[in-house]
PDB file of C-alpha atoms in Angstrom:
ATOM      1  CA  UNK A  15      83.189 -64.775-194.744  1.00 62.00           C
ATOM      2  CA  UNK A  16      81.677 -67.619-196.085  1.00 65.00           C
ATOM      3  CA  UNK A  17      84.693 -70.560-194.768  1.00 64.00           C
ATOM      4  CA  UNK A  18      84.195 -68.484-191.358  1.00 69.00           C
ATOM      5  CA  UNK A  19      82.943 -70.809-188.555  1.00 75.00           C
ATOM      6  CA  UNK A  20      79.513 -69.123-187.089  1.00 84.00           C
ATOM      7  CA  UNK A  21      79.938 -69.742-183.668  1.00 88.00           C
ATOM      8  CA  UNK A  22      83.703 -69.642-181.523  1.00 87.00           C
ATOM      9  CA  UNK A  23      84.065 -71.833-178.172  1.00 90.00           C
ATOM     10  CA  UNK A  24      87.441 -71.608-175.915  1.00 89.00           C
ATOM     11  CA  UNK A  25      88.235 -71.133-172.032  1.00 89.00           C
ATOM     12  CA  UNK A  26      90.416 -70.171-169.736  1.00 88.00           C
ATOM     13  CA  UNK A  27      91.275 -72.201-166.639  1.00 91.00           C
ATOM     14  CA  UNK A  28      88.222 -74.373-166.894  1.00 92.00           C
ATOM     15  CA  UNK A  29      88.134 -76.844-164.890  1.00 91.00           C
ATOM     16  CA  UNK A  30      91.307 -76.728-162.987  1.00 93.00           C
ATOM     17  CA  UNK A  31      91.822 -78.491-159.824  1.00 92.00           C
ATOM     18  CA  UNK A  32      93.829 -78.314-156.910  1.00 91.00           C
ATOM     19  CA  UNK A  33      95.620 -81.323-154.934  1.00 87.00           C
ATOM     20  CA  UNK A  34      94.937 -81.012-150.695  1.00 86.00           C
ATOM     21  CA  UNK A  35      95.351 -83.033-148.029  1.00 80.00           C
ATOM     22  CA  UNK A  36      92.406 -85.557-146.994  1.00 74.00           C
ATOM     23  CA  UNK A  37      93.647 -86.748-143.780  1.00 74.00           C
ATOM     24  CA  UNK A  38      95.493 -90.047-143.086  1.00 73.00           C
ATOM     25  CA  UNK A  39      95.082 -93.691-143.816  1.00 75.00           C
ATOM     26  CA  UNK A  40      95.829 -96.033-140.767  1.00 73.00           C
ATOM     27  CA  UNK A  41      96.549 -99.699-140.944  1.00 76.00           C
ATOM     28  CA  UNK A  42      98.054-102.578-138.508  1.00 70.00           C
ATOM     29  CA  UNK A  43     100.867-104.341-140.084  1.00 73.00           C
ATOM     30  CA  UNK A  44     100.854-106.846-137.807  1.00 71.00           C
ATOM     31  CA  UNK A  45     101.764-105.091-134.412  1.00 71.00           C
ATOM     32  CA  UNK A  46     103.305-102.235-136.634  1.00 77.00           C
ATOM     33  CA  UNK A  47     101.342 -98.636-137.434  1.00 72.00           C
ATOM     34  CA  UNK A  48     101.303 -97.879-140.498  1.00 75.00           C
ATOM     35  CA  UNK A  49      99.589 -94.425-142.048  1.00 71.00           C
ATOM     36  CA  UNK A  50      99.457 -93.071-145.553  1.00 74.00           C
ATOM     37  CA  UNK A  51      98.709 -89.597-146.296  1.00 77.00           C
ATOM     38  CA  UNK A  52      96.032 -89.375-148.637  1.00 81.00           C
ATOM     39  CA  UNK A  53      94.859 -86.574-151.260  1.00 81.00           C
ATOM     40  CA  UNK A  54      92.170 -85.564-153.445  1.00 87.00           C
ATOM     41  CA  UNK A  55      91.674 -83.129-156.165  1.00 91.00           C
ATOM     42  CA  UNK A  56      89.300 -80.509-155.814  1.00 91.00           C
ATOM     43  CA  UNK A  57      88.018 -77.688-158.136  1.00 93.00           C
ATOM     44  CA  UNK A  58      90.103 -74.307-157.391  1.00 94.00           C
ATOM     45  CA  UNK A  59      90.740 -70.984-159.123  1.00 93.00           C
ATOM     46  CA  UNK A  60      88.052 -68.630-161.518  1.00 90.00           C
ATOM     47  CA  UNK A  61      86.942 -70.638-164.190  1.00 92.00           C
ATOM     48  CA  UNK A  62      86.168 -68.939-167.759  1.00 91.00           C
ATOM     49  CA  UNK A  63      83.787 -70.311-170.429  1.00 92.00           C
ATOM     50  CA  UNK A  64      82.845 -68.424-173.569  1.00 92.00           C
ATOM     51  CA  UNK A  65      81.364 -68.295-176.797  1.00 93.00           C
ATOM     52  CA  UNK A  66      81.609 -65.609-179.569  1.00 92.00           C
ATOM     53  CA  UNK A  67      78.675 -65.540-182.382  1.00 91.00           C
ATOM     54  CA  UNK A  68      79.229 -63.623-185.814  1.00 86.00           C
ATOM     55  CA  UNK A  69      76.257 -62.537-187.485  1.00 83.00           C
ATOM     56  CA  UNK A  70      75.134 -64.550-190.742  1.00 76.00           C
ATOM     57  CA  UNK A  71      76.741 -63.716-194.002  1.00 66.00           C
ATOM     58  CA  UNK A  72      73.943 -62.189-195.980  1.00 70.00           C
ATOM     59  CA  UNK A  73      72.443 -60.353-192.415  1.00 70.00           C
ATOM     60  CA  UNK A  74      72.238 -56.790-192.204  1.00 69.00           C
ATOM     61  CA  UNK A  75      75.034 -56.393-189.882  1.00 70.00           C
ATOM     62  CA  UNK A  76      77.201 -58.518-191.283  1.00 78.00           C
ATOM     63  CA  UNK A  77      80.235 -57.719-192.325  1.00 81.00           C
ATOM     64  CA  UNK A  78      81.407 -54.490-194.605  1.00 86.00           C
ATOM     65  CA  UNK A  79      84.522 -54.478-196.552  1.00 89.00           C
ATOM     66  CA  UNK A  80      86.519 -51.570-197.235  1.00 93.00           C
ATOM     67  CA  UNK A  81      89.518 -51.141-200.312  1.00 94.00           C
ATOM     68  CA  UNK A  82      92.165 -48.773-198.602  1.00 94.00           C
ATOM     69  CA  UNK A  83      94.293 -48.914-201.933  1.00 94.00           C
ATOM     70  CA  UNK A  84      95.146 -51.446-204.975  1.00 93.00           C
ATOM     71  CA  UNK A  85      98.352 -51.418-206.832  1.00 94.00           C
ATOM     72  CA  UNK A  86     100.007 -52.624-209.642  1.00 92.00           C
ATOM     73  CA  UNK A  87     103.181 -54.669-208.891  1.00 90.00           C
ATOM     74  CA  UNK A  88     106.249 -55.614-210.931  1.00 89.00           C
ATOM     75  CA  UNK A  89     105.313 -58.975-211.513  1.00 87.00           C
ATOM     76  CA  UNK A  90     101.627 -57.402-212.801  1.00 89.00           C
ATOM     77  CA  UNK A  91      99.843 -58.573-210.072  1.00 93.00           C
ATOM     78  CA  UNK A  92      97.138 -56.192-207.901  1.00 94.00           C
ATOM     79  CA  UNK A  93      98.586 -55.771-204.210  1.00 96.00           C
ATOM     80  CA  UNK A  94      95.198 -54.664-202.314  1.00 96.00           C
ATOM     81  CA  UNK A  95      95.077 -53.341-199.030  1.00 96.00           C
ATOM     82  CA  UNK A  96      92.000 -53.514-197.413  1.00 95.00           C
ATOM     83  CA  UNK A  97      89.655 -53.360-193.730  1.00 95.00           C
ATOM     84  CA  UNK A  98      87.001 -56.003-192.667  1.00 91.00           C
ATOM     85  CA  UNK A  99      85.119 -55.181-190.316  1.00 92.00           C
ATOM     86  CA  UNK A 100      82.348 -57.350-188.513  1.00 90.00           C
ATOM     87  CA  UNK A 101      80.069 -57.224-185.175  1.00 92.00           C
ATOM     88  CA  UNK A 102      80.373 -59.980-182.619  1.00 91.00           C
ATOM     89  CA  UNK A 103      78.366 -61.432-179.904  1.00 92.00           C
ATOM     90  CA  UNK A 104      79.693 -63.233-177.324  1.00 92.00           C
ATOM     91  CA  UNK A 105      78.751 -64.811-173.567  1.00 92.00           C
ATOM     92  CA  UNK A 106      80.958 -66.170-171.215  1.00 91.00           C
ATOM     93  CA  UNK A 107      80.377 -67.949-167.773  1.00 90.00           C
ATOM     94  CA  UNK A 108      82.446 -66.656-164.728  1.00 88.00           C
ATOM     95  CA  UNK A 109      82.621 -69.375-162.102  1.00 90.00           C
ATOM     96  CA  UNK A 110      84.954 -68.929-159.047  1.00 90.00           C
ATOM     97  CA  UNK A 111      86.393 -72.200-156.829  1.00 92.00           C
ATOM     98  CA  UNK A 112      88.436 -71.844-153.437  1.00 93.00           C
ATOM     99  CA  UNK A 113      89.482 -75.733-152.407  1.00 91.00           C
ATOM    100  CA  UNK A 114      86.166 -77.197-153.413  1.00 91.00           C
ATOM    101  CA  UNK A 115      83.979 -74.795-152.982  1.00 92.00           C
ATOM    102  CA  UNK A 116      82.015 -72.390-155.446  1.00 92.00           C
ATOM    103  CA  UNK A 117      81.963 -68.648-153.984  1.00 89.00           C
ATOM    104  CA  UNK A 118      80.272 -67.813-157.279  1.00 86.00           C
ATOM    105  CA  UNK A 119      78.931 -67.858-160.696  1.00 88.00           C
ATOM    106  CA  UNK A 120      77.901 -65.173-163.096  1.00 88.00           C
ATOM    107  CA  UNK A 121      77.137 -64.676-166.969  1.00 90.00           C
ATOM    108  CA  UNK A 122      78.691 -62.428-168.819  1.00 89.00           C
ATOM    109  CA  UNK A 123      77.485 -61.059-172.217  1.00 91.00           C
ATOM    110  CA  UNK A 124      78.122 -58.218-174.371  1.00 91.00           C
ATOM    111  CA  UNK A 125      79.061 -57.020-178.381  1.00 92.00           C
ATOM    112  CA  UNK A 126      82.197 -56.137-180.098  1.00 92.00           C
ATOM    113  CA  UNK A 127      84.001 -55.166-183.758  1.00 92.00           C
ATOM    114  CA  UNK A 128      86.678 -56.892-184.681  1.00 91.00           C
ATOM    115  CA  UNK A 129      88.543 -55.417-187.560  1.00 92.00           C
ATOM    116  CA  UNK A 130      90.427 -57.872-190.355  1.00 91.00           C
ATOM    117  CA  UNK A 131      93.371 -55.954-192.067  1.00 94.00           C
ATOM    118  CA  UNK A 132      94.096 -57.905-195.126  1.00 93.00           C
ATOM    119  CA  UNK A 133      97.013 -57.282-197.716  1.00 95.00           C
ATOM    120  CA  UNK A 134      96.598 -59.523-200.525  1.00 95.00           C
ATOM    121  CA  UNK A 135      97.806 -60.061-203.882  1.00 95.00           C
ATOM    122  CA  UNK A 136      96.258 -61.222-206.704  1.00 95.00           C
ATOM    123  CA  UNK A 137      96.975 -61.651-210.604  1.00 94.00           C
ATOM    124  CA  UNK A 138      95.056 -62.671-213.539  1.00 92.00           C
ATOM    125  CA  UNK A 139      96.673 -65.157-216.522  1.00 91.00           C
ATOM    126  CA  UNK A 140      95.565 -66.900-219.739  1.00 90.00           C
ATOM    127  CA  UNK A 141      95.571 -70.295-219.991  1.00 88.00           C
ATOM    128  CA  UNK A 142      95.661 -71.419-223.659  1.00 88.00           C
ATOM    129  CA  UNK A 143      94.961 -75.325-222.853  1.00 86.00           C
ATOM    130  CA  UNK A 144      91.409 -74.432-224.495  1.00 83.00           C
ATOM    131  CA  UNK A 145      90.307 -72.005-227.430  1.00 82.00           C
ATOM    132  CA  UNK A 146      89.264 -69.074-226.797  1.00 85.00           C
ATOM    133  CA  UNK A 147      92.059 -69.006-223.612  1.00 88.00           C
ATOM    134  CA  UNK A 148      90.185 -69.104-220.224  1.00 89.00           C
ATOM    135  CA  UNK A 149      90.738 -66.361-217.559  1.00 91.00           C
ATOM    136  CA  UNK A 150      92.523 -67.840-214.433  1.00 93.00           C
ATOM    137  CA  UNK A 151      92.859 -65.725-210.954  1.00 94.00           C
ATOM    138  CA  UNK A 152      95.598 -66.246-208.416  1.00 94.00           C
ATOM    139  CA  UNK A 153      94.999 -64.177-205.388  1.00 95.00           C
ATOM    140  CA  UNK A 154      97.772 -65.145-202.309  1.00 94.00           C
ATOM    141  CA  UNK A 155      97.208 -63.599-198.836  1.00 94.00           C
ATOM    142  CA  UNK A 156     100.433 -62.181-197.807  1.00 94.00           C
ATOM    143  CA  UNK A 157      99.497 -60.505-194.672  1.00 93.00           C
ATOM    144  CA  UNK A 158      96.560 -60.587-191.837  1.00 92.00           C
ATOM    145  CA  UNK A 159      96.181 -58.779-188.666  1.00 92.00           C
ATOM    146  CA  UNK A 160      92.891 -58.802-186.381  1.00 90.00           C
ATOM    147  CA  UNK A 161      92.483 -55.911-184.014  1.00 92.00           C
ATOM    148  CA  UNK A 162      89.667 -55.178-181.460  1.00 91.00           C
ATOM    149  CA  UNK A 163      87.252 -52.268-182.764  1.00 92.00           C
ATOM    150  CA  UNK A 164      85.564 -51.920-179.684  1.00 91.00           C
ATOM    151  CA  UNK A 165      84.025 -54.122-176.612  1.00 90.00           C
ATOM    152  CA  UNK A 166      81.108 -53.337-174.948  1.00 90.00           C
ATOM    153  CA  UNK A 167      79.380 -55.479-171.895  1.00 88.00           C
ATOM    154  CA  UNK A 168      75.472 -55.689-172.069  1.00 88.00           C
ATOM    155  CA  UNK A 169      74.456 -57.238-168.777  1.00 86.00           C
ATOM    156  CA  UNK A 170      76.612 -59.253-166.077  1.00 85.00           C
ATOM    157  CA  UNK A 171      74.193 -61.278-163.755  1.00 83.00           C
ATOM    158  CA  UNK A 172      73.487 -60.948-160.524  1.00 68.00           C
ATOM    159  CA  UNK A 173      76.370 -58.027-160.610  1.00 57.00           C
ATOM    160  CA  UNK A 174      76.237 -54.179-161.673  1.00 49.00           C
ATOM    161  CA  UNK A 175      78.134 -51.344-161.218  1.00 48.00           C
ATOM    162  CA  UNK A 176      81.574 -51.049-160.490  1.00 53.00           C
ATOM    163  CA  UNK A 177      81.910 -54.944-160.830  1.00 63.00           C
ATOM    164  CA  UNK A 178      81.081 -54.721-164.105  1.00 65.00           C
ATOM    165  CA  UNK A 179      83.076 -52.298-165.197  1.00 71.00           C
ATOM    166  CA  UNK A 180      85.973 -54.637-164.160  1.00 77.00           C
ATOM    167  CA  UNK A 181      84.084 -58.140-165.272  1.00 78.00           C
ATOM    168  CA  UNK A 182      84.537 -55.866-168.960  1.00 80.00           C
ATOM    169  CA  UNK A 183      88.323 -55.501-168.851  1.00 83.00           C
ATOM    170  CA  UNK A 184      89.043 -59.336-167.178  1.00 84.00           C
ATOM    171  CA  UNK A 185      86.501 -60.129-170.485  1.00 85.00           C
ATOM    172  CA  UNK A 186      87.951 -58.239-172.420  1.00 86.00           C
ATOM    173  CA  UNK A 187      91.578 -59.212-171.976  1.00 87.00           C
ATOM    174  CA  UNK A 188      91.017 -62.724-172.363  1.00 86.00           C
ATOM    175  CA  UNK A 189      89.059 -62.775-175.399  1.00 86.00           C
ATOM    176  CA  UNK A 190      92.215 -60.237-176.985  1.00 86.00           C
ATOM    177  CA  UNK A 191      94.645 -63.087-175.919  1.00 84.00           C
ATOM    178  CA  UNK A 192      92.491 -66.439-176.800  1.00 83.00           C
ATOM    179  CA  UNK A 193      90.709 -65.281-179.581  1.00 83.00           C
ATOM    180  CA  UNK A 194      92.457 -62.547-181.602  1.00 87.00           C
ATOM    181  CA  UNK A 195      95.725 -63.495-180.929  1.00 86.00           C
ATOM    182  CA  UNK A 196      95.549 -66.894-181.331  1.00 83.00           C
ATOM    183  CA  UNK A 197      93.693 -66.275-184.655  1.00 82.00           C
ATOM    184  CA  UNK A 198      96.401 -63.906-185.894  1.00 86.00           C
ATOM    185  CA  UNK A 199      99.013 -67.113-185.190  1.00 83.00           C
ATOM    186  CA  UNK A 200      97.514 -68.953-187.859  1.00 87.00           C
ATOM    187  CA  UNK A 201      95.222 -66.829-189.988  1.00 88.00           C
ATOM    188  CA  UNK A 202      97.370 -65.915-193.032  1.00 91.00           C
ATOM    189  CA  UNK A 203      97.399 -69.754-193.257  1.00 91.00           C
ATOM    190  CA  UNK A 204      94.125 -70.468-192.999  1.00 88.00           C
ATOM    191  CA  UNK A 205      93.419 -68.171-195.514  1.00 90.00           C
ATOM    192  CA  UNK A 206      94.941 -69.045-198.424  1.00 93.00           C
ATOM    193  CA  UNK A 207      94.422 -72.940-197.263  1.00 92.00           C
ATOM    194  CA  UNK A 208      90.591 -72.321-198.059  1.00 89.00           C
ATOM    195  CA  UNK A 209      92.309 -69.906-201.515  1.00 91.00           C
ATOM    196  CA  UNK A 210      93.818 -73.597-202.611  1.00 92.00           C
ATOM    197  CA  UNK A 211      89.906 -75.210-201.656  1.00 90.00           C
ATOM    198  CA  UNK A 212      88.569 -73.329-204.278  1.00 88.00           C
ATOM    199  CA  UNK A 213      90.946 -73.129-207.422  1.00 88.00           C
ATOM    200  CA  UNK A 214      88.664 -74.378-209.610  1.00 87.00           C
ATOM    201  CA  UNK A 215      86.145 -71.415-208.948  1.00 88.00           C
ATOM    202  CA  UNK A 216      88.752 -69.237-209.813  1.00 90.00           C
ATOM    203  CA  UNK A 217      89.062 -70.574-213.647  1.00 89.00           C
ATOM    204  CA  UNK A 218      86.545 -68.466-215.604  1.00 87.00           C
ATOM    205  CA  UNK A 219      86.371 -69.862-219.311  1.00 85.00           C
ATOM    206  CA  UNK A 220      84.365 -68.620-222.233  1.00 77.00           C
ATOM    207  CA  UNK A 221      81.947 -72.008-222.740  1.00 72.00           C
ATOM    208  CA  UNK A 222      81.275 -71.651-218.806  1.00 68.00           C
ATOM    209  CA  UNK A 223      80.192 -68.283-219.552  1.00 66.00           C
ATOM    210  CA  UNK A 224      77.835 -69.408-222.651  1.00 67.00           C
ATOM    211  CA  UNK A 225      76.368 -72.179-220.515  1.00 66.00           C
ATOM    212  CA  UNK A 226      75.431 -69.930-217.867  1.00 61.00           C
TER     213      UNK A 226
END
């Protein structure tokens, strides 16, 4: 939880544009007419902006680990499945463009739980370079999923009601498919990426252990 980035920023559609016409250019070539039809790009479609907060490592809310089961494997390593699960903040802003022109603009903010199923492995050796051997861990990630707990909207501006029952699912739908999914792409990876950061923490020898 600690290698976890605080704060998430993504979009969908922001900022896309639209080519139209913008009339015709008209020029003498000599005693010949000559037109050009011009265009311009204006802003056009809805227009998503958000921005997903997890709470601070050591916070009260933050983020409770549960151990589903932990087995010993053939090659005497601990395969542990386990549950993370953590609460989320997020705001997004809703803006809508037809050819150029804003029809409107709201905020959108609510909470969520996002669940992290981990299966990991992780085994413990001797290493006899030094007297008495030191303890070394290997843990490997060898499978991640992320899963939406629950999603919940707090307030949509200017908007209530029945609109924002249905600003909830468009929200909710987009942050599944940019967030979570995209996370699940490349989060085994990730993982043991920051695993291979921190080797050296994971070397416990008996003089570091007198020291401390």
């Amino acid at each position: 939880m600690q290698e976890v980035p605080a704060i998430y920023q993504g979009d969908k559609d922001w900022g896309e544009t639209k080519e139209v016409w913008a009339g015709v250019r008209a020029k003498f070539d000599g005693l010949k007419l000559k037109t050009h039809r011009r265009f311009k790009e204006v802003n056009h479609g809805r227009w998503i902006r958000y921005e997903i907060k997890l709470p601070e490592a050591n916070a009260a809310n933050a983020a409770t680990t549960k151990i589903n089961s932990a087995t010993l494997t053939d090659e005497d390593r601990w395969r542990i499945d386990s549950v993370t699960e953590t609460p989320m903040q997020f705001t997004a802003k809703v803006e809508r463009w037809n050819l150029g022109i804003k029809l409107y603009s709201v905020t959108v903010t609510g909470r969520m739980r996002v669940q992290l199923q981990l299966t990991s492995t992780i085994g413990l050796y001797l290493d006899y370079s030094e007297i008495p051997p030191a303890v070394v861990a290997q843990p490997a990630i060898e499978g991640a999923k992320l899963t939406l707990a629950s999603f919940e909207i707090d307030r949509v501006s200017k908007i209530g009601g029945d609109a924002a029952e249905v600003w909830g699912e468009i929200m909710q739908e987009i942050i599944v498919q940019r967030f979570i999914e995209n996370q699940n792409d490349q989060i085994v990876n990730k993982l043991n990426r920051e695993i291979e950061k921190h080797r050296a923490d994971l070397r416990f020898s008996w003089s570091m252990l007198f020291d401390r």
